Coordinates of N, CA, C and O in Angstrom, one line a residue:
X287 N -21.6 24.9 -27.3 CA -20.8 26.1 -27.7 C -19.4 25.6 -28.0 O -19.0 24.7 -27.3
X288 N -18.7 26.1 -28.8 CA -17.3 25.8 -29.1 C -16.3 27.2 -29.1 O -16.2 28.2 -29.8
X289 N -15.7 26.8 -28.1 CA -14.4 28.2 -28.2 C -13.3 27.9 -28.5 O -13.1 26.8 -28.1
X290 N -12.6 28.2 -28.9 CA -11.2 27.7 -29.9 C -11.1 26.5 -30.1 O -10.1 25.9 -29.9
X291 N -12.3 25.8 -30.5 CA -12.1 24.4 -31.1 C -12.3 23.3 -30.0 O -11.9 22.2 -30.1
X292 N -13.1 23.9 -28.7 CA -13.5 22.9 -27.5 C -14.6 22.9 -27.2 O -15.2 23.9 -26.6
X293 N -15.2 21.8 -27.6 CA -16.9 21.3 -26.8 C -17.0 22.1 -25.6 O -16.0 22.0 -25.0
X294 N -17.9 22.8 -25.0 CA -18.3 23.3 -24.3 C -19.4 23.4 -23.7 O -20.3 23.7 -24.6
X295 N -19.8 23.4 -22.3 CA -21.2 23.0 -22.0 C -21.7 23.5 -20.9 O -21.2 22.9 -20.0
X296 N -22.5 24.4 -20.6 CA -23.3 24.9 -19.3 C -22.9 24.2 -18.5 O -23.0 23.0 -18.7
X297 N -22.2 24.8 -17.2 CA -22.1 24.2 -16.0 C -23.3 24.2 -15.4 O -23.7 25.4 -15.4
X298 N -24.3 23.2 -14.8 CA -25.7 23.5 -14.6 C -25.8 24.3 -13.0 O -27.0 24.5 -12.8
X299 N -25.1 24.7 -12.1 CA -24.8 25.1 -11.0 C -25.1 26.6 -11.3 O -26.0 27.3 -10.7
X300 N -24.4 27.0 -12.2 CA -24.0 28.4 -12.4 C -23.7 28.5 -13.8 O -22.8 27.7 -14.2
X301 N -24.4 29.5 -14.7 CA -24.3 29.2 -15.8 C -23.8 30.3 -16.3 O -24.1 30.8 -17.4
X302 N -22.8 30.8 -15.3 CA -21.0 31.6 -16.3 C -20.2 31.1 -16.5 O -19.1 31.6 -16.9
X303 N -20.4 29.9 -16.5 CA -19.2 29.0 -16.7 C -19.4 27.1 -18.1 O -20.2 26.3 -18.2
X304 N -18.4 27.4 -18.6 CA -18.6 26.7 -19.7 C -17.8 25.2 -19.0 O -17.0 25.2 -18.1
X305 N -18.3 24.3 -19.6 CA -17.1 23.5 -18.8 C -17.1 21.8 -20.2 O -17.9 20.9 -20.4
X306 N -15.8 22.1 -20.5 CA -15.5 20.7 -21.4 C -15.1 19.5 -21.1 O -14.4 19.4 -20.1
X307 N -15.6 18.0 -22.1 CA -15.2 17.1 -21.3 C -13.5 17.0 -20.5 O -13.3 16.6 -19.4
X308 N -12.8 17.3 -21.2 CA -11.7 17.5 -21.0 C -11.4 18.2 -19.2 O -10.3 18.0 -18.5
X309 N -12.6 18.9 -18.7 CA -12.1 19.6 -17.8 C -11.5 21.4 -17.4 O -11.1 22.1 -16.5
X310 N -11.8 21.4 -19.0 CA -11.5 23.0 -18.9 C -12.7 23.9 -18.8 O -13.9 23.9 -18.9
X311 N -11.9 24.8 -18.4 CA -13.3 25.5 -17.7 C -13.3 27.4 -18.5 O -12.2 27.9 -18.6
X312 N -14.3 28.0 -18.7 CA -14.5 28.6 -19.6 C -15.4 29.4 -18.6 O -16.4 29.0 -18.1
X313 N -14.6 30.8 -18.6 CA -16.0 32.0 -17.5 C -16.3 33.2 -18.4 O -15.5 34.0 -18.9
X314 N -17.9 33.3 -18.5 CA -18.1 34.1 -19.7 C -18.0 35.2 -18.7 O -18.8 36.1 -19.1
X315 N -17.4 35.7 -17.1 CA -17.4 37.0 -16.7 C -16.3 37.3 -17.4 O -16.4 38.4 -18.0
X316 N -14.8 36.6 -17.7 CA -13.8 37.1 -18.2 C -13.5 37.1 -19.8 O -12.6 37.6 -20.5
X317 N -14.7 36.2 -19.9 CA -14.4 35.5 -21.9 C -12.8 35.1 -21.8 O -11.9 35.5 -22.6
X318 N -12.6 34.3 -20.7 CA -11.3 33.4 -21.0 C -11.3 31.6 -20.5 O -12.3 30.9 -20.1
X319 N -10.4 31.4 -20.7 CA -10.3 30.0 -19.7 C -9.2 30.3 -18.0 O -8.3 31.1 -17.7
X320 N -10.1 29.3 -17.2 CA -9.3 29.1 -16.0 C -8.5 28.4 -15.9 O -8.3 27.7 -16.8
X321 N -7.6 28.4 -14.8 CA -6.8 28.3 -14.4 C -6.5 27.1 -13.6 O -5.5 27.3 -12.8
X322 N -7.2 25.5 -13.4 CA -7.1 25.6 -12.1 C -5.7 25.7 -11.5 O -4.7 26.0 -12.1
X323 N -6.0 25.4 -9.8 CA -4.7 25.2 -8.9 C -4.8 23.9 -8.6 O -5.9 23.4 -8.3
X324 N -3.6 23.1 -8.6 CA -3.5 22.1 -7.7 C -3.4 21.9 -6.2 O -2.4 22.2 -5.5
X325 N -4.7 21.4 -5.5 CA -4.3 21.5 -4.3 C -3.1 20.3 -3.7 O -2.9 19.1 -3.9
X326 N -2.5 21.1 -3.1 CA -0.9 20.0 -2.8 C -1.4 18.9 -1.8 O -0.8 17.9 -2.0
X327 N -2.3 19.0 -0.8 CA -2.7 18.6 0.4 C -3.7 17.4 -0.2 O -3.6 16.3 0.3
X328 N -4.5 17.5 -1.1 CA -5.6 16.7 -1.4 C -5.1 15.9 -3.1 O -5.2 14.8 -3.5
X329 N -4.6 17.1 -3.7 CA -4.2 16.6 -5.0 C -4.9 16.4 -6.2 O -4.5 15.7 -7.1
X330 N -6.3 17.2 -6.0 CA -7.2 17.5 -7.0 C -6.7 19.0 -7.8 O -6.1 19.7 -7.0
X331 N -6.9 19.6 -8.8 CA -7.3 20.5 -9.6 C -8.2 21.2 -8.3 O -8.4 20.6 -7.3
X332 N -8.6 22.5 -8.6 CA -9.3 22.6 -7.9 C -9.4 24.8 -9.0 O -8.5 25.4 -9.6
X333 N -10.9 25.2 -8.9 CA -11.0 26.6 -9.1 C -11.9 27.4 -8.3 O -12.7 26.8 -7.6
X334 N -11.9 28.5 -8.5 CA -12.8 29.3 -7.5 C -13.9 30.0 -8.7 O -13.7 30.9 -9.5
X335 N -14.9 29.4 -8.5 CA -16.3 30.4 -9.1 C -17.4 31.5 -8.7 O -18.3 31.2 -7.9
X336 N -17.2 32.3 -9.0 CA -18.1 33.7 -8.9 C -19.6 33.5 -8.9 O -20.1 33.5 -10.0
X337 N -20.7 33.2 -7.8 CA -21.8 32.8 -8.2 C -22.6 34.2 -9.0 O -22.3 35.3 -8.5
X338 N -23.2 34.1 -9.7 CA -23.7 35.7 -10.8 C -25.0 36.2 -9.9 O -25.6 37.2 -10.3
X339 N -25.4 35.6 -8.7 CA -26.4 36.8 -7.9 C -25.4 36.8 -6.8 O -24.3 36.7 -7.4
X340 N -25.3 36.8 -6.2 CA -24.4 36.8 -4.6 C -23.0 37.1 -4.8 O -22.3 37.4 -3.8
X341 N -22.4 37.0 -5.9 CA -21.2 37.4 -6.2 C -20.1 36.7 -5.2 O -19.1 37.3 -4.9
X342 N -20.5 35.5 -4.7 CA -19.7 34.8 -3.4 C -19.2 34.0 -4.1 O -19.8 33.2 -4.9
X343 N -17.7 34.3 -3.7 CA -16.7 33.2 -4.5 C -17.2 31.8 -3.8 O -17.8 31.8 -2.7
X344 N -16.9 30.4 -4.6 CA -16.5 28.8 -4.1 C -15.5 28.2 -4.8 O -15.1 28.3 -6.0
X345 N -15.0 27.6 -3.8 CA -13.6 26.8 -4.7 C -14.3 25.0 -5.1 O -14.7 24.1 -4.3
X346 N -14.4 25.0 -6.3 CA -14.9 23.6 -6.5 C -13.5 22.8 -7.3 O -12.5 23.2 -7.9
X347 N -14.0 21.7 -7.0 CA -12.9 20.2 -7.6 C -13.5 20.3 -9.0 O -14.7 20.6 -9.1
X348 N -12.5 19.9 -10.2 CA -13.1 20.3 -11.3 C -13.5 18.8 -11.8 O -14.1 18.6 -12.9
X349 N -13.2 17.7 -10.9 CA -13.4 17.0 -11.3 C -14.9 16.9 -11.2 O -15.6 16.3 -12.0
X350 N -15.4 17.4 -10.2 CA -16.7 17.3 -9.9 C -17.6 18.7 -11.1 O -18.8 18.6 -11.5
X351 N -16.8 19.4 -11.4 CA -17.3 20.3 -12.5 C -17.5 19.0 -13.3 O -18.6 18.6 -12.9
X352 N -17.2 18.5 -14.0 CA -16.8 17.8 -15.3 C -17.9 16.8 -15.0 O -19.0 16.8 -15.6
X353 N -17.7 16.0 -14.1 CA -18.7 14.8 -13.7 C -20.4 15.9 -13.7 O -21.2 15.8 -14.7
X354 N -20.7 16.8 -12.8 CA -21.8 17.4 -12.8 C -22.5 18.3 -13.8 O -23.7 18.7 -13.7
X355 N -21.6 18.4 -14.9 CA -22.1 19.5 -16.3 C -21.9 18.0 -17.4 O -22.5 18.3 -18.4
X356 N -21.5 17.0 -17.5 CA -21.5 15.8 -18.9 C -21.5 14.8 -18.2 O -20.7 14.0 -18.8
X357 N -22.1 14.0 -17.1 CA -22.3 12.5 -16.5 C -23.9 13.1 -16.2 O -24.4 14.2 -15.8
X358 N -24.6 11.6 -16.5 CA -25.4 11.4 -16.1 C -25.8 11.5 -14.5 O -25.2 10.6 -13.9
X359 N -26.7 12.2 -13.6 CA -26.6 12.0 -12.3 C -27.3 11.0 -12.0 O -28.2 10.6 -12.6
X360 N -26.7 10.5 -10.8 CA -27.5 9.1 -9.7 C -27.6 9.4 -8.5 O -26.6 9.6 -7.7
X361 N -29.1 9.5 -8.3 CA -29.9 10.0 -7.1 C -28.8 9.2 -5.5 O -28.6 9.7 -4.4
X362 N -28.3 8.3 -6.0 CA -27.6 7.4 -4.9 C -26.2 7.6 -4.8 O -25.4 7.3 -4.0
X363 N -26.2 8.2 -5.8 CA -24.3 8.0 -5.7 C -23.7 9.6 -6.1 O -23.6 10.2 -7.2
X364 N -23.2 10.0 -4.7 CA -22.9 11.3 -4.6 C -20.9 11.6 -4.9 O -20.3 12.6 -5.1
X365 N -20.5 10.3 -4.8 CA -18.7 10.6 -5.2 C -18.4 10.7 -6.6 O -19.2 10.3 -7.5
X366 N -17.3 11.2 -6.7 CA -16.9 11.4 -8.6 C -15.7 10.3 -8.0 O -15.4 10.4 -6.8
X367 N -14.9 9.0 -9.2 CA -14.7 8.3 -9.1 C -14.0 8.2 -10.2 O -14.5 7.8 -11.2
X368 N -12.2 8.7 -10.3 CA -11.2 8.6 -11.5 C -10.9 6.7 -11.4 O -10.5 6.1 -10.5
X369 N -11.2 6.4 -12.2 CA -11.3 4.9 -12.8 C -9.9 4.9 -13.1 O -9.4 3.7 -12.8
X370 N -9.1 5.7 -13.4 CA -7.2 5.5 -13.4 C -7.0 5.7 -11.9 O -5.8 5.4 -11.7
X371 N -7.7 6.0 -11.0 CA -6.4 6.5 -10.1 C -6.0 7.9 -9.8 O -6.1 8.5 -8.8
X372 N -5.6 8.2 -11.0 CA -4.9 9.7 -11.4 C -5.8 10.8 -10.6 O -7.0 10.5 -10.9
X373 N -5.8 11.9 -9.8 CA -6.6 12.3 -9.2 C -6.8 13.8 -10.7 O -7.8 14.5 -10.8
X374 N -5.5 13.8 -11.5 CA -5.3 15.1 -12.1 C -6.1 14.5 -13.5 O -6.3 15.5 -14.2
X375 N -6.5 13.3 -14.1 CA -7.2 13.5 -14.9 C -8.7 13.2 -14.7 O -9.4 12.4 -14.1
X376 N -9.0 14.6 -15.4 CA -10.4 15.0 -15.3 C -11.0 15.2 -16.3 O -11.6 16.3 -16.4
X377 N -10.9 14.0 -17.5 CA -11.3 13.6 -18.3 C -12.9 13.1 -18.5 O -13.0 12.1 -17.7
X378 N -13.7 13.3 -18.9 CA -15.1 12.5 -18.6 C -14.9 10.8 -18.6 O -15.2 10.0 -17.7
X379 N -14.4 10.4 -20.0 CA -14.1 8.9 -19.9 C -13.5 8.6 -18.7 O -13.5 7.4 -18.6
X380 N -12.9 9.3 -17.3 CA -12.1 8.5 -16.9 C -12.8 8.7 -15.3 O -12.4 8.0 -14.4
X381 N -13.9 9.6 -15.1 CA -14.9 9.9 -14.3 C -16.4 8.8 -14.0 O -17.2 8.2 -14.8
X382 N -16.4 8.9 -13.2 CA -17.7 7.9 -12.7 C -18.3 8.3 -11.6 O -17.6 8.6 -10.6
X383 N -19.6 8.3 -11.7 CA -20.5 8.1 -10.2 C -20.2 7.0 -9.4 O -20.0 5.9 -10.0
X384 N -20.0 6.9 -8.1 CA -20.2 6.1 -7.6 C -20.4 6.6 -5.7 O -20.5 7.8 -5.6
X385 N -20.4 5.9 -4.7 CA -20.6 6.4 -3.6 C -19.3 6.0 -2.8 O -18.4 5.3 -3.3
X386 N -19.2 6.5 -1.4 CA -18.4 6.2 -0.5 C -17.5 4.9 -0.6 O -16.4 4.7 -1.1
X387 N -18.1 4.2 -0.2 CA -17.9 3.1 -0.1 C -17.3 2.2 -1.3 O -16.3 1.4 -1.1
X388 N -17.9 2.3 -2.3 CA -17.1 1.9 -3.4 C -15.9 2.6 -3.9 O -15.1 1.9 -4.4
X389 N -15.7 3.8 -3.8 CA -14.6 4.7 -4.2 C -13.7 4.4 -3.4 O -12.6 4.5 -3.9
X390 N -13.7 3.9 -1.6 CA -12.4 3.9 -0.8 C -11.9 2.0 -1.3 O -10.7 1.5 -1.3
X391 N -13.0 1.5 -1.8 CA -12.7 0.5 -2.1 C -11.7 0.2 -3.6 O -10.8 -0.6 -3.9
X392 N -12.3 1.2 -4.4 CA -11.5 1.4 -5.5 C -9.9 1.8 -5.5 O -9.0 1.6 -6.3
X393 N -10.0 2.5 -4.3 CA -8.4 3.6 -4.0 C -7.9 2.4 -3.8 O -6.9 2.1 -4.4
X394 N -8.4 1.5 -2.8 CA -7.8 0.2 -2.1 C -7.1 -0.5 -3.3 O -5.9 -0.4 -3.7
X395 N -8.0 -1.0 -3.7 CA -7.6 -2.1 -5.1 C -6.3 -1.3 -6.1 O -5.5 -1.9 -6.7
X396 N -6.4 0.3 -6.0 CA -5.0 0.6 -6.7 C -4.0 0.6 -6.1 O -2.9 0.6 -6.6
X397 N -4.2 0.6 -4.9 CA -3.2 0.6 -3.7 C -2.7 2.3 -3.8 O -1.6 2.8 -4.0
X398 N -4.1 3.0 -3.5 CA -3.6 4.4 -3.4 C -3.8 4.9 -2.0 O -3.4 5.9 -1.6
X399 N -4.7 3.7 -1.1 CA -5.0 4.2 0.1 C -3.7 4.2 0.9 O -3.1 3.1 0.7
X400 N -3.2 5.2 1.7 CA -1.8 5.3 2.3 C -2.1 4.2 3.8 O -3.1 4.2 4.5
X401 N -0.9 3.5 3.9 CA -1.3 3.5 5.3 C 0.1 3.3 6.1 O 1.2 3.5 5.7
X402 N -0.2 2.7 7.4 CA 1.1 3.1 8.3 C 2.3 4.5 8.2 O 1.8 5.6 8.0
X403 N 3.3 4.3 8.2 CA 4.2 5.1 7.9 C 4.1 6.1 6.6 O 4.4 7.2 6.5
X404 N 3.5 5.0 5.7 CA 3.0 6.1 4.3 C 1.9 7.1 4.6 O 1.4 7.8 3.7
X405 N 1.7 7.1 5.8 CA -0.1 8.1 5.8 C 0.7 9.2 5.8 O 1.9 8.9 5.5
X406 N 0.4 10.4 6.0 CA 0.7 11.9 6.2 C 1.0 11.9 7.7 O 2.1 12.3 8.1
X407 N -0.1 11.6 8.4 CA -0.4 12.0 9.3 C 0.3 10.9 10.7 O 0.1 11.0 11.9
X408 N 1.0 10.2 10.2 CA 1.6 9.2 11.1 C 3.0 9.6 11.8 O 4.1 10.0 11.3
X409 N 2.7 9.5 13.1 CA 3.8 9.4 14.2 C 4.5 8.2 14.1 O 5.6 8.4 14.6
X410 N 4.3 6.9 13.7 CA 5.2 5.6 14.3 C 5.5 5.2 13.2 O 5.0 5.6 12.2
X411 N 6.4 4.3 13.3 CA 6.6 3.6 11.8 C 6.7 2.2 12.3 O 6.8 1.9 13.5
X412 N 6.6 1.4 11.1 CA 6.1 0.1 11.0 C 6.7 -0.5 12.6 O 6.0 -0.8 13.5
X413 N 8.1 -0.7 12.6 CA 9.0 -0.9 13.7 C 8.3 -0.3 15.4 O 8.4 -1.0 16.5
X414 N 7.8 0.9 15.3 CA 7.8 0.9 16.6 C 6.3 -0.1 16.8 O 6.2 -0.8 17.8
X415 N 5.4 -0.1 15.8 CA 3.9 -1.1 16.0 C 4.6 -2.1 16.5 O 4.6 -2.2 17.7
X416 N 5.4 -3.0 15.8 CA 6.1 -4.2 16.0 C 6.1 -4.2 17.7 O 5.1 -4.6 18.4
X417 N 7.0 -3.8 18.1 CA 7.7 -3.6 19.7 C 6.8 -3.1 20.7 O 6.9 -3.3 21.9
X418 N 5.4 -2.0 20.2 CA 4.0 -2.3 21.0 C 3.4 -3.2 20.9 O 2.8 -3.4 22.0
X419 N 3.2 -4.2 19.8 CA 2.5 -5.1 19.5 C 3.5 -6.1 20.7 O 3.2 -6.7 21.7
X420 N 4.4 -6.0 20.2 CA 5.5 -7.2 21.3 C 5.1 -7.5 22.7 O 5.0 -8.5 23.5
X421 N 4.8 -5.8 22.8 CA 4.8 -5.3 24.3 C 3.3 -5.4 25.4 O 3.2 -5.3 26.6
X422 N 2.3 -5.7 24.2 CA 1.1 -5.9 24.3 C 1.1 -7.4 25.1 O 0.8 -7.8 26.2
X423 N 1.7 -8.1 24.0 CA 1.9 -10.0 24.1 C 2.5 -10.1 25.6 O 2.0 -10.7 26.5
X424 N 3.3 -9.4 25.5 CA 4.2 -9.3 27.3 C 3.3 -9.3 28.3 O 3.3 -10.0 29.3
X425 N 2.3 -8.3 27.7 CA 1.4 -8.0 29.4 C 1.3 -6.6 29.4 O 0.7 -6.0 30.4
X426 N 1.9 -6.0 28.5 CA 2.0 -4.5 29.1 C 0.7 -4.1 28.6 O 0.0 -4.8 27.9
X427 N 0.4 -2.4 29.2 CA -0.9 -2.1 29.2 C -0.6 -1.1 27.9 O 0.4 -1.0 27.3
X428 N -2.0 -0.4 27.6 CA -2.2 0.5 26.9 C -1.4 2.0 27.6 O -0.6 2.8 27.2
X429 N -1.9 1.8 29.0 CA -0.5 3.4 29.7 C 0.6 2.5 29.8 O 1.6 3.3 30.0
X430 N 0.9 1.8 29.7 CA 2.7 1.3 29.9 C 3.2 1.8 28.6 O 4.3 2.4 28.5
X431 N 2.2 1.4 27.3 CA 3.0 2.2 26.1 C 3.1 3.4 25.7 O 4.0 3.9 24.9
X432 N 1.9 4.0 26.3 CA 2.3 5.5 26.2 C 3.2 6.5 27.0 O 3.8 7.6 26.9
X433 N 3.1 5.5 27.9 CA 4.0 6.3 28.9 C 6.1 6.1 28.1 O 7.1 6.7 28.5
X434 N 6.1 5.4 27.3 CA 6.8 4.8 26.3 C 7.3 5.6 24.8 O 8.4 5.6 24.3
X435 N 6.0 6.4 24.5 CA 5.4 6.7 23.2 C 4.9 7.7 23.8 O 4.1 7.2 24.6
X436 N 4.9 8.9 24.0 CA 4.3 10.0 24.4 C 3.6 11.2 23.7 O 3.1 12.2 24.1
X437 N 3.6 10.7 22.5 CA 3.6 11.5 21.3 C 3.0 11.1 20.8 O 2.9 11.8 19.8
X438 N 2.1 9.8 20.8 CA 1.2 9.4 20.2 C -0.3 9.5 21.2 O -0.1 9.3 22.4
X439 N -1.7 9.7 20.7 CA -2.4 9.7 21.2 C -2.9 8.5 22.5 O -2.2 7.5 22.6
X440 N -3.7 8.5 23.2 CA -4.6 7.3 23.7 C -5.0 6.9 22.8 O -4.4 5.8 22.5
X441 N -6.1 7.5 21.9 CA -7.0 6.8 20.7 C -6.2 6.1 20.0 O -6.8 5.1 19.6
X442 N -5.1 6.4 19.7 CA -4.5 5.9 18.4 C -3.6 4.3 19.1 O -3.4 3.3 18.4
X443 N -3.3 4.6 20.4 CA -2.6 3.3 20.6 C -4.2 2.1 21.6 O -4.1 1.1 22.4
X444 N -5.2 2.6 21.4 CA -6.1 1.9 21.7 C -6.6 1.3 20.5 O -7.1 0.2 20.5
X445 N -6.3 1.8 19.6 CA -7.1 1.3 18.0 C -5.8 0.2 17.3 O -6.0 -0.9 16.9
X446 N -4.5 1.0 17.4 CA -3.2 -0.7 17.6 C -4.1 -1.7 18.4 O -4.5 -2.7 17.8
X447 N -4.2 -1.5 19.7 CA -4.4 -2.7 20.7 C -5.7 -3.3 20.1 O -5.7 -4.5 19.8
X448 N -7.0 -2.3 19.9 CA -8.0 -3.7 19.0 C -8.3 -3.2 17.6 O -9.4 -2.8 17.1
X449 N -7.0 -3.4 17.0 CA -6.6 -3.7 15.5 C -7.5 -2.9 15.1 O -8.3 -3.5 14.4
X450 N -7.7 -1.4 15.2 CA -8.5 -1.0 13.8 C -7.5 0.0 12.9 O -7.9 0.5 11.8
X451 N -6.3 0.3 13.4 CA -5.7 0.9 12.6 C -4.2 0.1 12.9 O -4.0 -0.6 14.0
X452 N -3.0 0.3 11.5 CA -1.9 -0.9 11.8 C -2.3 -2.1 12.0 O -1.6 -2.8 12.7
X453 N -3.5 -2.5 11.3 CA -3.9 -4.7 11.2 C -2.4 -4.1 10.5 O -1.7 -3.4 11.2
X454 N -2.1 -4.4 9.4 CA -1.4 -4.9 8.4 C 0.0 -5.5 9.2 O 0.5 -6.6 9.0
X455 N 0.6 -4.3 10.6 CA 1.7 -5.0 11.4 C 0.9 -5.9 12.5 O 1.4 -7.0 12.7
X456 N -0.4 -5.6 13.4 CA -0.8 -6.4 14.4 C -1.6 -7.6 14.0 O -1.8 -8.3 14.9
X457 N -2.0 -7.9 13.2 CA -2.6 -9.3 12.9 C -1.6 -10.4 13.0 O -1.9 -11.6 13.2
X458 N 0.0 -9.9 12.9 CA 1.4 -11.1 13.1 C 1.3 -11.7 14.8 O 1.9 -12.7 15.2
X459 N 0.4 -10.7 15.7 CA 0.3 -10.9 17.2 C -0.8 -11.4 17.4 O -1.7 -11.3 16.6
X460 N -0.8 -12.0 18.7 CA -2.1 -12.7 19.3 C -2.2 -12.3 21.0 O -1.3 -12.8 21.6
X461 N -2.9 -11.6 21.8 CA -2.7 -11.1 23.1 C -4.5 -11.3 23.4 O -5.3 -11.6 22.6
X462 N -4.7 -11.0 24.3 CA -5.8 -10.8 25.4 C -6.4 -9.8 25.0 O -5.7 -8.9 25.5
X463 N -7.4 -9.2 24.1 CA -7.8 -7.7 24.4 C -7.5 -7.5 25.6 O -6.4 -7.0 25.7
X464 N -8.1 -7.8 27.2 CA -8.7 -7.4 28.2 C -7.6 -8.1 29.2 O -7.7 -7.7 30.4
X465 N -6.8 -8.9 28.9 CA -5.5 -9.4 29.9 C -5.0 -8.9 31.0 O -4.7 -9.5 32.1
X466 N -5.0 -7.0 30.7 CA -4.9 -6.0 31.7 C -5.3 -5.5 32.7 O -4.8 -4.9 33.6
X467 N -6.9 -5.9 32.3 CA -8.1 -5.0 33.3 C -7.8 -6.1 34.3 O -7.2 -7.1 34.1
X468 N -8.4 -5.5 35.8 CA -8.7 -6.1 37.2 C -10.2 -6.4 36.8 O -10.8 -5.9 35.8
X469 N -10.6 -7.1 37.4 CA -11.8 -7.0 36.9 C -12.2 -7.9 38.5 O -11.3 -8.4 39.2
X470 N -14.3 -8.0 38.9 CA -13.8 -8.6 40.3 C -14.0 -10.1 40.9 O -14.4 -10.4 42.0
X471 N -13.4 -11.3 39.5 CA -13.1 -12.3 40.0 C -11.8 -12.5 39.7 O -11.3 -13.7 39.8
X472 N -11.0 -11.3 39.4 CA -9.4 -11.3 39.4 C -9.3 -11.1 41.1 O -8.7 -12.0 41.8
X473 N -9.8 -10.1 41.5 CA -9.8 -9.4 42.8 C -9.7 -10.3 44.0 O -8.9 -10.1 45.0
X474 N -10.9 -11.6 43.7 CA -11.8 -12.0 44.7 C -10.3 -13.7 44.6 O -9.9 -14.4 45.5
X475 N -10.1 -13.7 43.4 CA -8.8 -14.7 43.7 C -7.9 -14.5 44.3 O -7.6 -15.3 45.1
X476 N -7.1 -13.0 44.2 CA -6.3 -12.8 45.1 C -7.0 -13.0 46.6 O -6.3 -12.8 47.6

């Protein structure tokens, strides 16, 4: 189908909706084009579709529109995968199947995965890791730092101490995992 001069193609989900490689999206309930929204939080495009029996709105990523109405599907590989990076182009050339695992690896390699102080979601910055990590080498415990840091979870300063989140500042240190615990041939020495 062609509407003002754009390839257009059955969304195979729901078939009120036209959807071009480009990403635009076409609802024969209004005979117009949508709109998407950007979500600010995730940073995809993003629209709400009317399903034509149940009349129940969903908000889908258009990039997955686009990948699921003109890409080939693979029974194995459930992620859509912007080959730029770009989360906003939703282009078919620039779309791919791929799964988990390869996609967080992809983000990696552009250097789009956030981490430390760049996450969202981070309380510490690079500096205070340093001076737990320091503090670790010292002897101090996992509660000596929170009682320190109060505002940061258990989990999170348990995952500093065995490096699964902040390697990039704790791998500069070398400490005991277990230096801390009593354990009972600590006991039986005393």
């Amino acid at each position: 189908t062609i509407v003002e001069n754009k390839m257009l193609k059955e969304y195979p989900k729901n078939r009120m909706y036209l959807v071009s490689e480009k990403g635009d999206v076409f609802s024969l309930y209004t005979s117009r084009f949508l709109k998407p929204c950007l979500n600010k939080y995730r940073g995809y495009y993003e629209l709400v579709l009317v399903n034509p029996d149940t009349k129940e709105h969903k908000k889908v990523l258009v990039h997955r529109l686009v990948a699921e109405t003109h890409l080939e599907p693979d029974g194995e590989l459930w992620w859509v995968n912007h080959l730029d990076g770009c989360k906003t182009n939703n282009h078919i050339s620039n779309l791919e199947w791929t799964n988990d695992a390869l996609n967080k690896a992809h983000a990696k390699d552009l250097g789009l995965m956030a981490k430390g102080s760049e996450h969202h979601n981070s309380k510490l910055t690079e500096e205070d890791v340093h001076y737990i990590c320091s503090m670790f080498v010292a002897g101090k415990t996992t509660g000596d730092m929170l009682k320190e840091f109060p505002f940061v979870s258990r989990g999170t300063m348990l995952n500093i101490r065995g490096r699964r989140t902040w390697n990039h500042v704790s791998k500069a240190y070398t400490w005991c995992k277990h230096s801390n615990r009593v354990n009972r041939k600590n006991v039986q020495r005393l």
